[in-house]
Amino acid sequence: MSQVHVINHPMIQHKLTIMRKKTTGSKDFRQLLDEIAMLMGYEVTRDLPLKDVEIETPICKTIGKEISGRKLAIVPILRAGIGLMGGLQTLVPVAKVGHIGLYRDETTHNPVVYYCKLPFDIQSRLVIVTDPMLATGGSACDAISMLKEKGCDNIRLMCLVGAPEGIRRVQEAHPDVDIYLASIDECLNENAYIVPGLGDAGDRIFGTK
Ligand code: PRP
Ligand code: URA
């Protein structure tokens, strides 16, 4: 079974509380999400392997550490996953980026695919899928399945807020995918929105409502 990592660093929790407030506008919401993404990125990449490399400082030769192993790819689920991309790119500027476009049907709450563009060598990379909201888990599950169909076998899911239902669904469908979150919230409401959550992440990021 995959691991669920709840990253409860005080800086992340403080910023998340501001994001949850309905009075927080798009500009602040976006900036806070960007900051949280970078902070969460430390944990998502905490176990990346290192190798010794010989370097020369102005003083002498020495052995330094360099990240080894697979190169990274960041795959935001459109639209809202874009909000977590910049912070991760600040941390890993050489990561390639793929995009998966999914929206939830308003009645069934099932995801509908409308876009997929991935790096040509995605299957050889460690893939970090980003989406701030893990509600029913349908979108994350479908995005991960699409990546697996392309041959990806090393995938992590980075969200901001998750509902227990969505976390369970991803764990059952993709037991090899670790999930990173800043909060596990209480439940879903009748419209499959996360409670207490923060509302519609895409609308709040892009100011569409
Ligand atoms: C939101 C969110 C996730 C999805 C989560 O996207 O960004 O992708 O819902 O819900 P689920 O876990 O029940 O699938 P939405 O469909 O609203 O699209 P948007 O990002 O384009 O607004
Ligand atoms: N998508 C969102 O943006 N928010 C939720 O609470 C659930 C799905």
Tab-separated table of C-alpha atoms and ligand atoms in Angstrom:
chain	number	residue	atom	x	y	z
A	1	MET	CA	0.000	0.000	0.000
A	2	SER	CA	1.237	3.474	-0.840
A	3	GLN	CA	2.191	5.949	1.850
A	4	VAL	CA	0.268	9.107	2.646
A	5	HIS	CA	2.559	11.932	3.772
A	6	VAL	CA	0.843	14.816	5.541
A	7	ILE	CA	3.267	17.711	5.599
A	8	ASN	CA	2.337	19.662	8.692
A	9	HIS	CA	5.176	22.180	8.760
A	10	PRO	CA	3.958	25.338	10.567
A	11	MET	CA	4.716	27.588	7.574
A	12	ILE	CA	2.587	25.395	5.320
A	13	GLN	CA	-0.278	25.166	7.812
A	14	HIS	CA	-0.289	28.943	8.343
A	15	LYS	CA	-0.355	29.682	4.619
A	16	LEU	CA	-3.054	27.065	4.000
A	17	THR	CA	-5.307	28.688	6.612
A	18	ILE	CA	-5.095	32.003	4.762
A	19	MET	CA	-5.906	30.241	1.497
A	20	ARG	CA	-9.002	28.618	2.993
A	21	LYS	CA	-10.544	31.973	3.987
A	22	LYS	CA	-13.238	33.010	1.556
A	23	THR	CA	-12.024	36.618	1.766
A	24	THR	CA	-8.601	35.749	0.309
A	25	GLY	CA	-8.425	37.035	-3.273
A	26	SER	CA	-6.850	35.385	-6.324
A	27	LYS	CA	-3.537	37.248	-6.148
A	28	ASP	CA	-2.812	36.166	-2.567
A	29	PHE	CA	-4.279	32.693	-3.161
A	30	ARG	CA	-1.918	32.104	-6.108
A	31	GLN	CA	1.108	33.438	-4.273
A	32	LEU	CA	0.467	31.306	-1.189
A	33	LEU	CA	-0.064	28.192	-3.311
A	34	ASP	CA	3.222	28.883	-5.062
A	35	GLU	CA	5.038	29.244	-1.730
A	36	ILE	CA	3.460	26.084	-0.331
A	37	ALA	CA	4.397	24.140	-3.476
A	38	MET	CA	8.059	24.950	-2.946
A	39	LEU	CA	7.915	24.030	0.735
A	40	MET	CA	6.108	20.766	-0.027
A	41	GLY	CA	8.625	20.100	-2.762
A	42	TYR	CA	11.316	19.639	-0.097
A	43	GLU	CA	9.384	16.685	1.299
A	44	VAL	CA	8.352	15.223	-2.046
A	45	THR	CA	12.023	15.137	-3.081
A	46	ARG	CA	13.456	14.282	0.341
A	47	ASP	CA	14.522	10.725	-0.562
A	48	LEU	CA	16.064	11.410	-3.974
A	49	PRO	CA	19.300	9.430	-4.248
A	50	LEU	CA	22.672	11.194	-4.129
A	51	LYS	CA	26.023	10.227	-5.557
A	52	ASP	CA	29.529	11.393	-4.693
A	53	VAL	CA	31.228	13.689	-7.192
A	54	GLU	CA	34.760	14.991	-7.097
A	55	ILE	CA	34.932	18.788	-7.412
A	56	GLU	CA	37.553	21.439	-6.875
A	57	THR	CA	36.844	24.423	-4.649
A	58	PRO	CA	39.128	27.480	-4.779
A	59	ILE	CA	40.968	25.821	-1.879
A	60	CYS	CA	41.258	22.114	-2.685
A	61	LYS	CA	39.716	19.035	-4.232
A	62	THR	CA	36.799	17.519	-2.330
A	63	ILE	CA	33.900	15.127	-2.684
A	64	GLY	CA	30.482	16.735	-3.024
A	65	LYS	CA	26.980	15.287	-3.403
A	66	GLU	CA	24.909	15.389	-6.569
A	67	ILE	CA	21.370	14.173	-7.150
A	68	SER	CA	21.511	10.947	-9.128
A	69	GLY	CA	18.915	8.545	-10.462
A	70	ARG	CA	15.923	9.473	-12.517
A	71	LYS	CA	15.330	12.942	-13.885
A	72	LEU	CA	12.075	14.597	-12.859
A	73	ALA	CA	8.900	15.513	-14.659
A	74	ILE	CA	6.129	17.656	-13.202
A	75	VAL	CA	2.647	16.888	-14.533
A	76	PRO	CA	-0.039	19.362	-13.424
A	77	ILE	CA	-3.664	18.332	-13.864
A	78	LEU	CA	-5.281	21.290	-15.623
A	79	ARG	CA	-6.326	23.736	-14.596
A	80	ALA	CA	-5.690	23.948	-10.878
A	81	GLY	CA	-2.570	21.742	-10.850
A	82	ILE	CA	-0.780	24.598	-12.646
A	83	GLY	CA	-0.873	26.471	-9.332
A	84	LEU	CA	1.545	23.971	-7.793
A	85	MET	CA	3.923	23.909	-10.747
A	86	GLY	CA	5.921	27.125	-10.329
A	87	GLY	CA	7.036	26.360	-6.763
A	88	LEU	CA	8.296	22.932	-7.815
A	89	GLN	CA	10.061	24.417	-10.837
A	90	THR	CA	11.852	26.864	-8.560
A	91	LEU	CA	13.176	23.860	-6.671
A	92	VAL	CA	13.912	21.694	-9.732
A	93	PRO	CA	14.383	24.108	-12.661
A	94	VAL	CA	15.471	21.354	-15.067
A	95	ALA	CA	12.339	19.238	-14.548
A	96	LYS	CA	10.350	18.721	-17.734
A	97	VAL	CA	6.644	19.532	-17.641
A	98	GLY	CA	3.704	17.576	-19.055
A	99	HIS	CA	0.059	18.617	-18.958
A	100	ILE	CA	-3.049	16.526	-18.459
A	101	GLY	CA	-6.368	18.319	-18.960
A	102	LEU	CA	-9.317	16.936	-16.998
A	103	TYR	CA	-12.508	18.524	-15.783
A	104	ARG	CA	-15.174	17.093	-13.516
A	105	ASP	CA	-18.589	16.668	-15.058
A	106	GLU	CA	-20.847	18.828	-12.883
A	107	THR	CA	-23.562	16.175	-12.532
A	108	THR	CA	-21.698	12.877	-12.348
A	109	HIS	CA	-18.479	14.340	-10.849
A	110	ASN	CA	-16.600	11.966	-13.141
A	111	PRO	CA	-13.475	13.322	-14.837
A	112	VAL	CA	-13.498	14.067	-18.578
A	113	VAL	CA	-10.160	14.134	-20.447
A	114	TYR	CA	-9.600	17.025	-22.894
A	115	TYR	CA	-5.810	17.330	-23.193
A	116	CYS	CA	-2.612	15.351	-22.775
A	117	LYS	CA	0.869	16.489	-23.755
A	118	LEU	CA	3.802	14.764	-22.074
A	119	PRO	CA	7.605	14.838	-22.457
A	120	PHE	CA	8.731	12.184	-24.989
A	121	ASP	CA	10.863	10.426	-22.347
A	122	ILE	CA	8.253	10.572	-19.569
A	123	GLN	CA	8.484	6.819	-18.874
A	124	SER	CA	12.104	7.147	-17.747
A	125	ARG	CA	11.391	9.973	-15.286
A	126	LEU	CA	10.202	10.305	-11.719
A	127	VAL	CA	6.827	11.959	-12.257
A	128	ILE	CA	5.247	14.334	-9.750
A	129	VAL	CA	1.550	14.783	-10.539
A	130	THR	CA	0.163	18.001	-9.062
A	131	ASP	CA	-3.391	18.993	-8.230
A	132	PRO	CA	-4.366	21.064	-5.181
A	133	MET	CA	-7.661	19.197	-4.663
A	134	LEU	CA	-8.080	15.446	-4.145
A	135	ALA	CA	-11.857	15.147	-3.752
A	136	THR	CA	-13.450	11.925	-5.073
A	137	GLY	CA	-10.010	10.988	-6.427
A	138	GLY	CA	-11.395	10.382	-9.917
A	139	SER	CA	-9.211	12.995	-11.630
A	140	ALA	CA	-6.000	11.890	-9.923
A	141	CYS	CA	-6.722	8.204	-10.609
A	142	ASP	CA	-7.375	8.841	-14.314
A	143	ALA	CA	-4.295	11.067	-14.691
A	144	ILE	CA	-2.100	8.407	-13.063
A	145	SER	CA	-3.621	5.699	-15.271
A	146	MET	CA	-2.844	7.791	-18.375
A	147	LEU	CA	0.773	8.103	-17.226
A	148	LYS	CA	1.014	4.368	-16.562
A	149	GLU	CA	-0.340	3.692	-20.061
A	150	LYS	CA	2.653	5.704	-21.339
A	151	GLY	CA	4.981	3.436	-19.357
A	152	CYS	CA	5.560	5.528	-16.220
A	153	ASP	CA	6.383	3.372	-13.200
A	154	ASN	CA	7.632	5.951	-10.691
A	155	ILE	CA	4.853	8.398	-9.852
A	156	ARG	CA	4.115	10.609	-6.846
A	157	LEU	CA	0.953	12.627	-6.280
A	158	MET	CA	1.247	16.063	-4.691
A	159	CYS	CA	-1.964	17.752	-3.531
A	160	LEU	CA	-2.817	20.480	-1.080
A	161	VAL	CA	-6.041	19.240	0.485
A	162	GLY	CA	-7.483	15.727	0.303
A	163	ALA	CA	-10.740	14.094	1.363
A	164	PRO	CA	-10.486	10.646	2.971
A	165	GLU	CA	-12.617	9.208	0.132
A	166	GLY	CA	-10.223	10.444	-2.555
A	167	ILE	CA	-7.131	9.289	-0.710
A	168	ARG	CA	-8.620	5.794	-0.301
A	169	ARG	CA	-9.579	5.635	-3.967
A	170	VAL	CA	-6.076	6.552	-5.177
A	171	GLN	CA	-4.493	4.118	-2.732
A	172	GLU	CA	-6.737	1.291	-3.914
A	173	ALA	CA	-6.313	2.003	-7.637
A	174	HIS	CA	-2.616	2.895	-7.470
A	175	PRO	CA	-0.996	1.280	-4.427
A	176	ASP	CA	2.456	2.123	-5.826
A	177	VAL	CA	1.864	5.905	-5.803
A	178	ASP	CA	2.739	7.859	-2.651
A	179	ILE	CA	0.483	10.816	-1.854
A	180	TYR	CA	1.732	14.097	-0.374
A	181	LEU	CA	-0.759	16.504	1.199
A	182	ALA	CA	-0.827	19.544	3.468
A	183	SER	CA	-4.138	18.457	5.006
A	184	ILE	CA	-6.586	15.576	5.167
A	185	ASP	CA	-9.970	17.260	5.486
A	186	GLU	CA	-13.218	15.867	6.916
A	187	CYS	CA	-15.367	14.668	4.025
A	188	LEU	CA	-17.082	15.562	0.753
A	189	ASN	CA	-20.373	17.464	0.572
A	190	GLU	CA	-23.346	16.613	-1.688
A	191	ASN	CA	-21.616	18.343	-4.635
A	192	ALA	CA	-18.406	16.371	-4.052
A	193	TYR	CA	-16.603	19.472	-2.739
A	194	ILE	CA	-14.089	19.005	0.054
A	195	VAL	CA	-15.295	20.064	3.540
A	196	PRO	CA	-14.024	22.415	4.926
A	197	GLY	CA	-11.742	22.643	1.875
A	198	LEU	CA	-11.148	25.934	0.158
A	199	GLY	CA	-13.822	25.981	-2.525
A	200	ASP	CA	-13.127	25.624	-6.245
A	201	ALA	CA	-9.349	25.797	-6.558
A	202	GLY	CA	-9.347	26.541	-10.303
A	203	ASP	CA	-11.761	29.436	-9.912
A	204	ARG	CA	-9.821	30.846	-6.981
A	205	ILE	CA	-6.459	30.607	-8.775
A	206	PHE	CA	-7.638	32.065	-12.055
A	207	GLY	CA	-10.405	34.380	-10.766
A	208	THR	CA	-13.059	32.789	-12.968
A	209	LYS	CA	-15.917	33.172	-10.488
B	1	PRP	C1	-10.836	20.126	-9.648
B	1	PRP	C2	-9.469	19.865	-9.042
B	1	PRP	C3	-9.221	18.438	-9.394
B	1	PRP	C4	-10.594	17.845	-9.328
B	1	PRP	C5	-10.710	17.099	-8.028
B	1	PRP	O1	-10.735	20.366	-10.994
B	1	PRP	O2	-8.499	20.742	-9.514
B	1	PRP	O3	-8.652	18.263	-10.678
B	1	PRP	O4	-11.530	18.913	-9.358
B	1	PRP	O5	-11.885	16.411	-7.963
B	1	PRP	P1	-11.976	14.826	-7.951
B	1	PRP	O6	-10.947	14.341	-6.987
B	1	PRP	O7	-13.372	14.576	-7.470
B	1	PRP	O8	-11.745	14.338	-9.340
B	1	PRP	P2	-11.997	20.769	-11.891
B	1	PRP	O9	-12.627	19.545	-12.459
B	1	PRP	O10	-12.881	21.688	-11.123
B	1	PRP	O11	-11.329	21.516	-13.108
B	1	PRP	P3	-10.508	22.882	-13.142
B	1	PRP	O12	-9.219	22.668	-12.409
B	1	PRP	O13	-10.313	23.091	-14.591
B	1	PRP	O14	-11.337	23.959	-12.509
B	2	URA	N1	-12.486	20.586	-6.892
B	2	URA	C1	-12.223	21.733	-6.233
B	2	URA	O1	-11.669	22.674	-6.818
B	2	URA	N2	-12.588	21.831	-4.950
B	2	URA	C2	-13.178	20.810	-4.287
B	2	URA	O2	-13.476	20.966	-3.094
B	2	URA	C3	-13.450	19.631	-4.989
B	2	URA	C4	-13.091	19.533	-6.291
